[in-house]
Amino acid sequence: MNDLLLRALRCEPTERRPLWILRQAGRFLPEYRELRARASFEELCASPELAAQVTLMPIERFALDGAIIFADIMSPAAALGIDFRFDPGPVISNPVRSAADVRRLVVPDDEIAPEVHAAHRLVRKALAGRATQIGFAAAPLTLACYLVQGRGGGDFAPLRAFLAEDPRAFGELLDKLARLSARYLAQQAQAGAQVLQVFDSWAGLVSEPDWETHVRPPTERLLAELAATGCPRVYYAQGAPHLARRHGTHSSEALQVCWRTDLARLRAELGPAETSRKALQGNLDNAVLLAGPDTVQRQARALLARMPARGHVLNLGHGILPQTPLESVAALLEVVRSEPRAA
Ligand code: 1CP
């Protein structure tokens, strides 16, 4: 059984560093593109069999140490009564713009996005312990970005305006989204997820004081609620180096940051894995993989040389780009497999 990722996230010793890749179950894989030529993204997500098949694609090809379930951060939003489609990112037809809109959102008690849990059950069987299974959901702030602006792009000015104008309604929105994600992630754990990752892709939009006052409390409530699952919790913050140390104070077992943060310095600031019990995941620049296998190996070896192995999971700083050559991923694998030291 491969439990490297689980052990590394708990800051236990491992024979080598685990590796998995943000957005590994997607468009950089020719087999995914082939499937997408025959079925829409929505169709893949709606079918537990197809979603399970895509989840396993990067494992079959590269034997990575983590298998992230194929779904989207929008998957649980339908349960709130949010109406959306993908083009190619989420486009919401009824964005949340007022206190009245927030009040109308009801977090359901029953199963949220049952198709995702069905996919987890299929993956758990098919994986047979070859990799650790990862469930995920959006952090409250990141889901709110899409719900308020109605789509991705720019720096989510409508969201920041909403926070400035009506902090109480904004707080209510984040609170509901935290409860939605907490329930949805606990259900994923029941269905087979062994690690729970919370994606805060737009964590860097807010200032330090706004984070402290308006964002940290609901995000921490979500993470704290998940402690009962027994799964290691990973909080991922993209584009937020000004908040990295504060993100280190969350109760999650692990923190993943983007390439802008010096991971080794963050490790020094948080303290060694052995005492801080905070694992770090990341944070190779996803663009490095476009430069080909030699550059990948040079950059990855440099990161490994600076970053103590204990409690480190090698990953990218942001999602793998669709045009990434397969040879770059193979080169990255070779780096972790040939590292001489154990943690
Ligand atoms: O095939 C296609 O055309 C659809 C593209 C696609 C895919 C493959 C979307 C639309 N979502 C996904 C799957 C997805 N999304 C996964 C599955 C596992 C995997 O790819 O390995 C995951 C983990 C996500 C997470 C996600 N979706 C995030 C957080 C991670 C990150 O990259 O920061 C975000 C912000 C989204 C929103 C989203 N969904 C899809 C797109 C293109 C986007 C980005 C939209 C934007 O520009 O803001």
CSV table of C-alpha atoms and ligand atoms in Angstrom, one decimal:
chain,number,residue,atom,x,y,z
A,1,MET,CA,0.0,0.0,0.0
A,2,ASN,CA,1.3,3.5,-0.8
A,3,ASP,CA,0.6,5.7,2.1
A,4,LEU,CA,3.6,8.1,1.5
A,5,LEU,CA,1.3,11.1,1.1
A,6,LEU,CA,-0.7,10.4,4.3
A,7,ARG,CA,2.5,10.0,6.3
A,8,ALA,CA,4.2,13.1,4.9
A,9,LEU,CA,1.1,15.2,5.6
A,10,ARG,CA,1.3,14.0,9.2
A,11,CYS,CA,5.0,14.9,9.3
A,12,GLU,CA,6.0,11.3,9.8
A,13,PRO,CA,9.2,9.9,8.3
A,14,THR,CA,8.9,8.6,4.7
A,15,GLU,CA,11.3,6.7,2.4
A,16,ARG,CA,11.0,9.5,-0.2
A,17,ARG,CA,9.0,12.7,-0.7
A,18,PRO,CA,5.5,12.1,-2.1
A,19,LEU,CA,4.5,13.8,-5.4
A,20,TRP,CA,1.1,14.7,-6.8
A,21,ILE,CA,0.2,17.5,-9.2
A,22,LEU,CA,-2.4,20.2,-8.9
A,23,ARG,CA,-5.0,19.7,-11.7
A,24,GLN,CA,-3.4,16.4,-12.7
A,25,ALA,CA,-6.7,15.0,-13.8
A,26,GLY,CA,-7.2,17.2,-16.7
A,27,ARG,CA,-6.2,18.8,-20.0
A,28,PHE,CA,-2.5,18.1,-20.1
A,29,LEU,CA,-3.3,14.4,-20.6
A,30,PRO,CA,-4.0,13.2,-24.2
A,31,GLU,CA,-6.3,10.5,-22.8
A,32,TYR,CA,-8.4,13.2,-21.1
A,33,ARG,CA,-8.5,15.4,-24.3
A,34,GLU,CA,-9.7,12.3,-26.2
A,35,LEU,CA,-12.5,11.7,-23.7
A,36,ARG,CA,-13.4,15.4,-23.8
A,37,ALA,CA,-13.8,15.2,-27.6
A,38,ARG,CA,-16.7,12.8,-27.0
A,39,ALA,CA,-18.2,14.3,-23.8
A,40,SER,CA,-18.7,17.7,-22.3
A,41,PHE,CA,-17.0,18.7,-19.0
A,42,GLU,CA,-20.5,18.6,-17.3
A,43,GLU,CA,-21.1,15.1,-18.7
A,44,LEU,CA,-17.9,13.9,-17.2
A,45,CYS,CA,-18.7,15.4,-13.8
A,46,ALA,CA,-22.2,14.0,-13.8
A,47,SER,CA,-21.1,10.4,-14.5
A,48,PRO,CA,-19.4,8.7,-11.5
A,49,GLU,CA,-17.9,6.1,-13.9
A,50,LEU,CA,-16.3,8.7,-16.2
A,51,ALA,CA,-15.2,11.0,-13.3
A,52,ALA,CA,-13.6,7.9,-11.7
A,53,GLN,CA,-11.9,7.0,-15.0
A,54,VAL,CA,-10.4,10.6,-15.3
A,55,THR,CA,-9.3,10.5,-11.6
A,56,LEU,CA,-7.3,7.4,-12.3
A,57,MET,CA,-5.7,8.6,-15.6
A,58,PRO,CA,-2.7,10.3,-14.1
A,59,ILE,CA,-2.2,7.4,-11.7
A,60,GLU,CA,-2.2,4.8,-14.5
A,61,ARG,CA,0.3,6.9,-16.5
A,62,PHE,CA,2.6,8.2,-13.8
A,63,ALA,CA,1.9,6.3,-10.5
A,64,LEU,CA,1.6,9.6,-8.6
A,65,ASP,CA,1.2,9.3,-4.8
A,66,GLY,CA,-2.1,11.2,-4.6
A,67,ALA,CA,-5.3,10.8,-6.7
A,68,ILE,CA,-7.5,13.9,-6.6
A,69,ILE,CA,-11.1,13.3,-7.4
A,70,PHE,CA,-12.3,14.7,-10.7
A,71,ALA,CA,-14.9,17.3,-10.0
A,72,ASP,CA,-15.0,21.1,-9.8
A,73,ILE,CA,-15.0,23.7,-7.1
A,74,MET,CA,-18.5,24.6,-8.3
A,75,SER,CA,-19.8,21.0,-7.9
A,76,PRO,CA,-21.5,21.6,-4.5
A,77,ALA,CA,-22.9,25.0,-5.5
A,78,ALA,CA,-25.9,23.5,-7.3
A,79,ALA,CA,-27.1,22.2,-3.9
A,80,LEU,CA,-27.4,25.9,-2.8
A,81,GLY,CA,-29.6,26.7,-5.8
A,82,ILE,CA,-26.9,28.3,-7.8
A,83,ASP,CA,-27.4,27.9,-11.6
A,84,PHE,CA,-24.2,27.6,-13.6
A,85,ARG,CA,-22.5,26.3,-16.7
A,86,PHE,CA,-18.8,26.1,-17.9
A,87,ASP,CA,-17.4,28.2,-20.6
A,88,PRO,CA,-14.6,27.0,-20.0
A,89,GLY,CA,-14.6,28.3,-16.4
A,90,PRO,CA,-17.8,28.6,-14.3
A,91,VAL,CA,-20.5,31.1,-15.5
A,92,ILE,CA,-23.3,31.8,-13.0
A,93,SER,CA,-26.7,32.9,-14.2
A,94,ASN,CA,-27.9,34.1,-10.8
A,95,PRO,CA,-24.9,35.8,-9.1
A,96,VAL,CA,-25.1,36.7,-5.4
A,97,ARG,CA,-25.2,40.5,-5.2
A,98,SER,CA,-27.2,41.6,-2.2
A,99,ALA,CA,-28.0,40.7,1.4
A,100,ALA,CA,-31.4,39.3,0.1
A,101,ASP,CA,-29.5,37.0,-2.3
A,102,VAL,CA,-27.4,35.7,0.5
A,103,ARG,CA,-30.5,35.1,2.7
A,104,ARG,CA,-32.1,33.0,-0.1
A,105,LEU,CA,-29.1,30.5,0.0
A,106,VAL,CA,-30.0,27.4,2.1
A,107,VAL,CA,-27.3,24.9,3.0
A,108,PRO,CA,-29.1,21.5,2.6
A,109,ASP,CA,-28.9,18.7,5.2
A,110,ASP,CA,-28.9,15.8,2.7
A,111,GLU,CA,-26.1,14.6,0.4
A,112,ILE,CA,-24.3,17.4,-1.5
A,113,ALA,CA,-23.3,16.6,-5.1
A,114,PRO,CA,-24.0,12.8,-4.7
A,115,GLU,CA,-22.3,12.1,-8.0
A,116,VAL,CA,-18.9,13.1,-6.5
A,117,HIS,CA,-19.3,10.7,-3.6
A,118,ALA,CA,-20.3,7.9,-6.0
A,119,ALA,CA,-17.1,8.6,-7.9
A,120,HIS,CA,-15.1,8.4,-4.7
A,121,ARG,CA,-16.5,5.0,-3.9
A,122,LEU,CA,-15.5,3.7,-7.4
A,123,VAL,CA,-12.0,5.3,-7.2
A,124,ARG,CA,-11.4,3.8,-3.7
A,125,LYS,CA,-12.1,0.3,-5.1
A,126,ALA,CA,-10.1,0.7,-8.3
A,127,LEU,CA,-7.1,2.4,-6.6
A,128,ALA,CA,-6.6,-0.6,-4.3
A,129,GLY,CA,-4.2,1.4,-2.2
A,130,ARG,CA,-1.9,2.5,-5.0
A,131,ALA,CA,-2.2,6.1,-4.1
A,132,THR,CA,-3.8,8.3,-1.4
A,133,GLN,CA,-7.3,9.5,-2.4
A,134,ILE,CA,-7.9,13.3,-2.2
A,135,GLY,CA,-11.2,15.0,-1.9
A,136,PHE,CA,-11.5,18.8,-2.3
A,137,ALA,CA,-13.7,21.8,-2.0
A,138,ALA,CA,-13.3,25.5,-2.4
A,139,ALA,CA,-12.5,27.8,0.5
A,140,PRO,CA,-15.4,30.1,1.3
A,141,LEU,CA,-13.6,33.2,-0.1
A,142,THR,CA,-12.8,31.5,-3.4
A,143,LEU,CA,-16.3,30.1,-4.0
A,144,ALA,CA,-17.7,33.5,-3.1
A,145,CYS,CA,-15.5,35.1,-5.8
A,146,TYR,CA,-17.4,33.1,-8.5
A,147,LEU,CA,-20.8,33.5,-6.9
A,148,VAL,CA,-20.6,37.3,-6.6
A,149,GLN,CA,-18.8,38.1,-9.8
A,150,GLY,CA,-20.6,35.4,-11.7
A,151,ARG,CA,-17.5,34.1,-13.5
A,152,GLY,CA,-13.7,34.1,-13.3
A,153,GLY,CA,-11.3,36.8,-14.5
A,154,GLY,CA,-9.8,40.0,-13.3
A,155,ASP,CA,-9.3,40.6,-9.6
A,156,PHE,CA,-12.9,40.1,-8.5
A,157,ALA,CA,-13.7,43.7,-7.9
A,158,PRO,CA,-17.5,43.0,-7.4
A,159,LEU,CA,-16.5,40.7,-4.5
A,160,ARG,CA,-14.2,43.3,-2.9
A,161,ALA,CA,-16.9,46.0,-3.4
A,162,PHE,CA,-19.5,43.7,-1.7
A,163,LEU,CA,-17.2,43.2,1.3
A,164,ALA,CA,-16.6,47.0,1.6
A,165,GLU,CA,-20.3,47.9,1.2
A,166,ASP,CA,-22.0,45.2,3.3
A,167,PRO,CA,-19.5,43.3,5.5
A,168,ARG,CA,-22.4,41.7,7.5
A,169,ALA,CA,-23.9,40.1,4.3
A,170,PHE,CA,-20.5,39.1,3.1
A,171,GLY,CA,-19.8,37.4,6.5
A,172,GLU,CA,-23.2,35.6,6.2
A,173,LEU,CA,-22.2,34.4,2.7
A,174,LEU,CA,-18.8,33.1,3.8
A,175,ASP,CA,-20.4,31.4,6.8
A,176,LYS,CA,-22.9,29.6,4.6
A,177,LEU,CA,-20.2,28.6,2.1
A,178,ALA,CA,-18.0,27.3,5.0
A,179,ARG,CA,-21.0,25.1,6.2
A,180,LEU,CA,-21.6,23.9,2.7
A,181,SER,CA,-17.9,22.9,2.1
A,182,ALA,CA,-17.6,21.4,5.6
A,183,ARG,CA,-20.6,19.1,5.0
A,184,TYR,CA,-19.6,18.3,1.5
A,185,LEU,CA,-16.0,17.4,2.5
A,186,ALA,CA,-17.1,15.3,5.5
A,187,GLN,CA,-19.4,13.4,3.0
A,188,GLN,CA,-16.4,12.9,0.7
A,189,ALA,CA,-14.4,11.4,3.6
A,190,GLN,CA,-17.2,9.0,4.3
A,191,ALA,CA,-17.2,8.0,0.6
A,192,GLY,CA,-13.5,7.2,0.4
A,193,ALA,CA,-11.4,10.5,0.5
A,194,GLN,CA,-8.3,10.1,2.7
A,195,VAL,CA,-7.1,13.7,2.5
A,196,LEU,CA,-9.2,16.8,2.3
A,197,GLN,CA,-7.9,19.8,0.4
A,198,VAL,CA,-9.5,23.2,0.6
A,199,PHE,CA,-8.7,25.4,-2.4
A,200,ASP,CA,-8.3,29.1,-1.8
A,201,SER,CA,-7.2,30.0,-5.3
A,202,TRP,CA,-8.0,33.7,-4.8
A,203,ALA,CA,-6.8,33.9,-1.2
A,204,GLY,CA,-4.6,36.9,-2.1
A,205,LEU,CA,-7.4,39.3,-3.0
A,206,VAL,CA,-7.7,40.7,0.5
A,207,SER,CA,-5.5,42.7,2.8
A,208,GLU,CA,-4.1,41.4,6.0
A,209,PRO,CA,-6.7,43.2,8.2
A,210,ASP,CA,-9.6,42.1,6.0
A,211,TRP,CA,-8.3,38.5,6.1
A,212,GLU,CA,-8.0,38.6,9.9
A,213,THR,CA,-11.5,40.1,10.4
A,214,HIS,CA,-13.6,38.7,7.6
A,215,VAL,CA,-11.9,35.6,6.0
A,216,ARG,CA,-9.9,33.8,8.7
A,217,PRO,CA,-12.9,33.0,11.0
A,218,PRO,CA,-15.2,31.2,8.4
A,219,THR,CA,-12.2,29.5,6.8
A,220,GLU,CA,-11.0,28.3,10.2
A,221,ARG,CA,-14.5,27.1,11.2
A,222,LEU,CA,-14.5,25.0,8.0
A,223,LEU,CA,-11.1,23.5,8.7
A,224,ALA,CA,-11.9,22.9,12.4
A,225,GLU,CA,-15.1,21.1,11.6
A,226,LEU,CA,-13.2,18.6,9.4
A,227,ALA,CA,-10.8,17.6,12.2
A,228,ALA,CA,-13.5,15.0,13.3
A,229,THR,CA,-13.0,13.1,9.9
A,230,GLY,CA,-9.4,12.1,10.9
A,231,CYS,CA,-8.2,13.0,7.4
A,232,PRO,CA,-5.2,15.3,7.0
A,233,ARG,CA,-6.5,18.7,6.0
A,234,VAL,CA,-4.6,20.7,3.4
A,235,TYR,CA,-5.2,24.4,3.0
A,236,TYR,CA,-4.1,25.8,-0.3
A,237,ALA,CA,-3.6,29.5,-0.9
A,238,GLN,CA,-2.7,30.8,-4.3
A,239,GLY,CA,-1.4,34.3,-5.0
A,240,ALA,CA,-1.2,35.3,-1.3
A,241,PRO,CA,2.5,35.5,-0.2
A,242,HIS,CA,1.6,38.5,2.0
A,243,LEU,CA,-0.6,36.1,4.1
A,244,ALA,CA,1.6,33.0,4.0
A,245,ARG,CA,2.7,33.1,7.7
A,246,ARG,CA,-0.9,33.9,8.8
A,247,HIS,CA,-2.1,30.9,6.7
A,248,GLY,CA,0.4,28.8,8.7
A,249,THR,CA,-1.7,29.5,11.8
A,250,HIS,CA,-4.8,27.6,10.5
A,251,SER,CA,-5.5,24.3,12.2
A,252,SER,CA,-4.9,22.3,9.0
A,253,GLU,CA,-2.2,19.6,9.0
A,254,ALA,CA,-0.7,21.1,5.9
A,255,LEU,CA,-0.4,24.3,3.9
A,256,GLN,CA,0.2,24.6,0.2
A,257,VAL,CA,1.4,27.9,-1.3
A,258,CYS,CA,2.0,29.1,-4.8
A,259,TRP,CA,5.5,29.6,-6.4
A,260,ARG,CA,5.7,33.3,-5.3
A,261,THR,CA,6.5,32.2,-1.7
A,262,ASP,CA,10.0,31.0,-0.7
A,263,LEU,CA,8.9,27.6,0.7
A,264,ALA,CA,12.2,27.0,2.6
A,265,ARG,CA,11.9,30.3,4.3
A,266,LEU,CA,8.3,29.6,5.2
A,267,ARG,CA,9.4,26.3,6.7
A,268,ALA,CA,12.0,28.2,8.8
A,269,GLU,CA,9.4,30.7,9.9
A,270,LEU,CA,6.8,28.0,10.9
A,271,GLY,CA,9.5,25.8,12.5
A,272,PRO,CA,10.7,22.3,11.5
A,273,ALA,CA,8.0,19.7,10.6
A,274,GLU,CA,9.1,17.6,13.7
A,275,THR,CA,8.0,20.3,16.1
A,276,SER,CA,5.5,22.5,14.3
A,277,ARG,CA,3.6,19.5,12.9
A,278,LYS,CA,2.8,21.6,9.8
A,279,ALA,CA,3.4,19.9,6.5
A,280,LEU,CA,4.1,22.0,3.5
A,281,GLN,CA,3.1,21.2,-0.1
A,282,GLY,CA,4.4,22.7,-3.3
A,283,ASN,CA,5.6,24.8,-4.8
A,284,LEU,CA,7.4,24.5,-8.1
A,285,ASP,CA,6.3,27.1,-10.7
A,286,ASN,CA,3.9,25.4,-13.1
A,287,ALA,CA,5.6,27.4,-15.9
A,288,VAL,CA,8.9,25.6,-15.3
A,289,LEU,CA,7.3,22.4,-16.7
A,290,LEU,CA,7.0,24.2,-20.1
A,291,ALA,CA,10.8,24.6,-20.2
A,292,GLY,CA,11.4,20.8,-20.7
A,293,PRO,CA,12.8,17.9,-18.6
A,294,ASP,CA,16.3,19.3,-18.0
A,295,THR,CA,15.1,22.6,-16.6
A,296,VAL,CA,12.4,20.7,-14.6
A,297,GLN,CA,15.0,18.5,-13.0
A,298,ARG,CA,17.4,21.4,-12.2
A,299,GLN,CA,14.7,23.5,-10.6
A,300,ALA,CA,13.1,20.6,-8.7
A,301,ARG,CA,16.5,19.5,-7.3
A,302,ALA,CA,17.2,23.0,-6.2
A,303,LEU,CA,13.9,23.1,-4.4
A,304,LEU,CA,14.5,19.7,-2.7
A,305,ALA,CA,18.0,20.8,-1.7
A,306,ARG,CA,16.7,23.8,0.2
A,307,MET,CA,13.6,22.2,1.6
A,308,PRO,CA,13.9,19.7,4.5
A,309,ALA,CA,12.3,16.4,3.4
A,310,ARG,CA,10.3,15.8,6.5
A,311,GLY,CA,6.7,17.0,6.1
A,312,HIS,CA,7.3,18.1,2.5
A,313,VAL,CA,5.0,17.0,-0.4
A,314,LEU,CA,6.3,17.9,-3.8
A,315,ASN,CA,3.7,19.6,-5.9
A,316,LEU,CA,3.3,22.7,-8.1
A,317,GLY,CA,2.5,26.2,-7.0
A,318,HIS,CA,-0.6,26.3,-9.2
A,319,GLY,CA,-2.4,23.9,-11.6
A,320,ILE,CA,-0.5,22.1,-14.3
A,321,LEU,CA,-0.8,24.0,-17.6
A,322,PRO,CA,-2.7,22.2,-20.5
A,323,GLN,CA,0.3,22.6,-22.8
A,324,THR,CA,2.8,20.9,-20.4
A,325,PRO,CA,4.8,18.1,-22.1
A,326,LEU,CA,4.4,14.7,-20.6
A,327,GLU,CA,8.2,14.4,-20.4
A,328,SER,CA,8.3,17.2,-17.9
A,329,VAL,CA,6.1,15.2,-15.5
A,330,ALA,CA,8.2,12.1,-16.0
A,331,ALA,CA,11.3,14.2,-15.2
A,332,LEU,CA,9.7,15.5,-12.0
A,333,LEU,CA,8.9,11.9,-10.9
A,334,GLU,CA,12.5,10.9,-11.5
A,335,VAL,CA,13.7,13.6,-9.1
A,336,VAL,CA,11.6,12.4,-6.1
A,337,ARG,CA,12.4,8.7,-6.9
A,338,SER,CA,16.1,9.3,-7.1
A,339,GLU,CA,16.5,11.6,-4.1
A,340,PRO,CA,19.2,9.9,-2.0
A,341,ARG,CA,17.9,11.0,1.5
A,342,ALA,CA,14.9,9.8,3.4
A,343,ALA,CA,13.0,12.2,5.6
B,1,1CP,O1,-12.1,20.2,-19.9
B,1,1CP,C1,-12.5,21.3,-19.7
B,1,1CP,O2,-12.6,22.2,-20.6
B,1,1CP,C2,-12.9,21.8,-18.3
B,1,1CP,C3,-11.8,22.4,-17.6
B,1,1CP,C4,-11.9,22.1,-16.1
B,1,1CP,C5,-11.4,21.0,-15.5
B,1,1CP,C6,-10.7,19.9,-16.0
B,1,1CP,C7,-12.6,22.9,-15.2
B,1,1CP,C8,-13.4,24.2,-15.5
B,1,1CP,N1,-12.6,22.3,-14.0
B,1,1CP,C9,-11.8,21.1,-14.1
B,1,1CP,C10,-11.6,20.1,-13.0
B,1,1CP,C11,-11.1,20.6,-11.8
B,1,1CP,N2,-11.2,21.9,-11.2
B,1,1CP,C12,-10.4,19.8,-10.8
B,1,1CP,C13,-10.3,18.3,-11.0
B,1,1CP,C14,-9.1,17.6,-10.8
B,1,1CP,C15,-7.9,18.0,-11.6
B,1,1CP,O3,-8.0,18.8,-12.6
B,1,1CP,O4,-6.9,17.4,-11.3
B,1,1CP,C16,-10.0,20.6,-9.8
B,1,1CP,C17,-9.2,20.2,-8.6
B,1,1CP,C18,-10.5,21.9,-10.0
B,1,1CP,C19,-10.4,23.0,-9.1
B,1,1CP,C20,-10.8,24.4,-9.5
B,1,1CP,N3,-11.7,24.8,-10.5
B,1,1CP,C21,-10.2,25.5,-9.0
B,1,1CP,C22,-9.2,25.5,-7.9
B,1,1CP,C23,-7.8,25.1,-8.3
B,1,1CP,C24,-7.1,26.2,-9.1
B,1,1CP,O5,-6.7,25.8,-10.2
B,1,1CP,O6,-6.9,27.3,-8.6
B,1,1CP,C25,-10.7,26.6,-9.6
B,1,1CP,C26,-10.4,28.1,-9.4
B,1,1CP,C27,-11.7,26.2,-10.5
B,1,1CP,C28,-12.6,27.0,-11.4
B,1,1CP,C29,-12.6,26.6,-12.8
B,1,1CP,N4,-13.2,25.5,-13.3
B,1,1CP,C30,-12.9,25.3,-14.6
B,1,1CP,C31,-12.0,26.3,-15.0
B,1,1CP,C32,-11.4,26.5,-16.3
B,1,1CP,C33,-11.8,27.1,-13.8
B,1,1CP,C34,-11.0,28.4,-13.7
B,1,1CP,C35,-11.8,29.6,-14.1
B,1,1CP,C36,-11.2,30.9,-13.9
B,1,1CP,O7,-10.6,31.4,-14.9
B,1,1CP,O8,-11.3,31.5,-12.9
